[in-house]
Amino acid sequence: MSQRIRKAVFPVAGLGTRFLPATKTVPKEMLPVVDKPLIQYAVDEAIEAGCDTLVFVTNRYKHSVADYFDKAYELEQKLEKAGKSELLAVIRDVLPRHVRAVFVTQAEALGLGHAVLCAQPVVGDEPFAVLLPDDLIWNKGPGALRQMADLAEKESASVIAVQDVPREQTGSYGIVATRDFSGRHGEITAIVEKPRPEVAPSNLAVVGRYVLSGRIFELLKHTRPGAGGEIQLTDGIAALMAEERVLAYRFQGRRFDCGSRIGLVEATIEFALDHEDLAEPAREYMRAALAR
Ligand code: G1P
């Protein structure tokens, strides 16, 4: 698979129960960090990596994700009439012209592996990316997926983003064992979904960015329910490793776990402090709040 990836899959059919009651009507991917919904950060990262086809795996309650990427005729007309060209550009940039969005439905929530498999009719058998929008990755230089796509192309291999986590947290992640780590990457020799700390092969955790060989789809079709009774992407990757090289990659950048409330708060603070209009007032407010 020495091809450059063109297609990116966004599994967005989850329930987002950690953010109830907000997620009663707003999908968690639509929760904002400062002024953009989480999904937009992931979409921007995929486009920067070279993807031009975005596949959203949704469920019947997630109309707002499709609405968000649709053209907003009335709003555009109003902004145009009012001469608000900057805002017009902001809403048009949600999806650049050369990029197309495709929506597929995951009728039953059978797990992340199953969600990815739902994208097969659009992706076919070429290498592709998977991005979990809960994991917001921030980097001043090239985005995490761009770094991974470059490596995947150069090494003709699948690439999975990893990060060290405290051992007591292994039960929240896919955990990998690796060999021949050089620089930022090494070959994965084992991958396990959410192992208890006592049995985890390491404390190197999978983060929500994957560049995968199209071969994974056939393997996912035969993957039985695993951890939590769900069809796990991790188990599909374990099967892929028996046939092809899969690399772990320690990306450059900082990851915010926006699937948790504290992660979303941290991301909001960090992005506000980096925002050209908000940095100063945000800093002032935080100083005052901490002094109280
Ligand atoms: C999923 C994957 C897990 C990975 C994690 C990264 O788990 O199954 O392997 O480490 O994303 O965020 P989830 O957080 O959806 O339970």
Tab-separated table of N, CA, C and O and ligand atoms in Angstrom, residues 18 28 112 132 134-135 172-175 191-194 205-210 230 232-234 255 257, ligand 1:
chain	number	residue	atom	x	y	z
A	18	ARG	N	-21.479	10.675	28.090
A	18	ARG	CA	-20.744	11.452	29.098
A	18	ARG	C	-21.114	12.922	29.086
A	18	ARG	O	-20.799	13.648	30.006
A	28	LYS	N	-22.192	14.614	20.175
A	28	LYS	CA	-20.984	15.096	20.865
A	28	LYS	C	-19.970	15.675	19.878
A	28	LYS	O	-19.222	16.585	20.219
A	112	LEU	N	-16.844	-0.019	17.120
A	112	LEU	CA	-16.045	0.816	16.223
A	112	LEU	C	-15.628	0.064	14.955
A	112	LEU	O	-15.639	0.612	13.849
A	132	LEU	N	-11.117	9.661	14.918
A	132	LEU	CA	-12.134	9.736	15.964
A	132	LEU	C	-12.137	11.174	16.471
A	132	LEU	O	-11.167	11.618	17.099
A	134	ASP	N	-13.402	12.754	18.823
A	134	ASP	CA	-13.216	12.977	20.286
A	134	ASP	C	-11.784	13.306	20.612
A	134	ASP	O	-11.500	13.952	21.606
A	135	ASP	N	-10.865	12.704	19.873
A	135	ASP	CA	-9.451	12.974	20.089
A	135	ASP	C	-9.088	14.181	19.246
A	135	ASP	O	-8.997	14.102	18.023
A	172	SER	N	-8.678	2.005	29.329
A	172	SER	CA	-9.497	2.928	28.522
A	172	SER	C	-9.065	2.966	27.064
A	172	SER	O	-9.634	3.732	26.274
A	173	TYR	N	-8.056	2.176	26.705
A	173	TYR	CA	-7.464	2.315	25.355
A	173	TYR	C	-7.161	0.966	24.712
A	173	TYR	O	-7.038	-0.043	25.394
A	174	GLY	N	-6.907	1.031	23.397
A	174	GLY	CA	-6.209	-0.065	22.745
A	174	GLY	C	-4.741	0.096	23.123
A	174	GLY	O	-4.226	1.208	23.135
A	175	ILE	N	-4.081	-1.017	23.476
A	175	ILE	CA	-2.675	-0.935	23.913
A	175	ILE	C	-1.826	-1.796	22.982
A	175	ILE	O	-2.236	-2.900	22.614
A	191	ILE	N	-1.615	-6.090	19.790
A	191	ILE	CA	-2.541	-4.995	20.089
A	191	ILE	C	-3.740	-5.592	20.814
A	191	ILE	O	-4.267	-6.632	20.410
A	192	VAL	N	-4.111	-4.970	21.918
A	192	VAL	CA	-5.199	-5.497	22.749
A	192	VAL	C	-6.135	-4.352	23.108
A	192	VAL	O	-5.681	-3.259	23.439
A	193	GLU	N	-7.432	-4.609	23.078
A	193	GLU	CA	-8.402	-3.563	23.414
A	193	GLU	C	-8.648	-3.527	24.917
A	193	GLU	O	-9.014	-4.527	25.525
A	194	LYS	N	-8.398	-2.389	25.487
A	194	LYS	CA	-8.714	-2.064	26.884
A	194	LYS	C	-8.296	-3.134	27.910
A	194	LYS	O	-9.136	-3.622	28.690
A	205	ALA	N	-0.572	3.668	24.223
A	205	ALA	CA	-2.006	3.604	23.910
A	205	ALA	C	-2.317	4.103	22.505
A	205	ALA	O	-1.683	5.037	22.012
A	206	VAL	N	-3.313	3.490	21.911
A	206	VAL	CA	-3.804	3.910	20.595
A	206	VAL	C	-4.656	5.168	20.771
A	206	VAL	O	-5.524	5.230	21.626
A	207	VAL	N	-4.364	6.158	19.934
A	207	VAL	CA	-5.128	7.400	19.921
A	207	VAL	C	-5.952	7.381	18.639
A	207	VAL	O	-5.589	6.674	17.686
A	208	GLY	N	-7.019	8.152	18.574
A	208	GLY	CA	-7.967	8.018	17.458
A	208	GLY	C	-7.554	8.509	16.088
A	208	GLY	O	-8.277	9.270	15.438
A	209	ARG	N	-6.417	8.059	15.588
A	209	ARG	CA	-5.989	8.336	14.209
A	209	ARG	C	-5.363	7.061	13.651
A	209	ARG	O	-4.433	6.505	14.260
A	210	TYR	N	-5.865	6.635	12.518
A	210	TYR	CA	-5.383	5.396	11.896
A	210	TYR	C	-5.217	5.614	10.393
A	210	TYR	O	-6.069	6.253	9.773
A	230	GLU	N	-18.436	-5.754	21.735
A	230	GLU	CA	-18.505	-4.998	20.486
A	230	GLU	C	-17.498	-5.494	19.450
A	230	GLU	O	-16.456	-6.051	19.815
A	232	GLN	N	-14.589	-4.830	17.545
A	232	GLN	CA	-13.551	-3.833	17.810
A	232	GLN	C	-12.631	-3.646	16.603
A	232	GLN	O	-12.178	-4.619	16.003
A	233	LEU	N	-12.328	-2.391	16.313
A	233	LEU	CA	-11.345	-2.093	15.269
A	233	LEU	C	-9.993	-2.696	15.654
A	233	LEU	O	-9.264	-3.240	14.814
A	234	THR	N	-9.696	-2.629	16.942
A	234	THR	CA	-8.438	-3.192	17.459
A	234	THR	C	-8.276	-4.662	17.047
A	234	THR	O	-7.187	-5.079	16.652
A	255	ARG	N	-2.601	15.921	22.348
A	255	ARG	CA	-3.934	15.349	22.199
A	255	ARG	C	-4.818	15.737	23.388
A	255	ARG	O	-4.380	15.676	24.533
A	257	ASP	N	-8.388	14.671	25.117
A	257	ASP	CA	-9.419	13.647	25.123
A	257	ASP	C	-10.782	14.318	25.294
A	257	ASP	O	-11.296	14.418	26.410
B	1	G1P	C1	-11.459	3.722	20.823
B	1	G1P	C2	-10.640	2.499	20.431
B	1	G1P	C3	-9.407	2.394	21.349
B	1	G1P	C4	-8.609	3.680	21.278
B	1	G1P	C5	-9.501	4.885	21.618
B	1	G1P	C6	-8.734	6.190	21.378
B	1	G1P	O1	-12.006	3.503	22.102
B	1	G1P	O2	-11.442	1.350	20.535
B	1	G1P	O3	-8.608	1.308	20.927
B	1	G1P	O4	-7.517	3.623	22.166
B	1	G1P	O5	-10.673	4.914	20.809
B	1	G1P	O6	-9.494	7.309	21.756
B	1	G1P	P1	-13.196	4.404	22.711
B	1	G1P	O7	-12.552	5.603	23.337
B	1	G1P	O8	-14.096	4.758	21.575
B	1	G1P	O9	-13.859	3.541	23.740
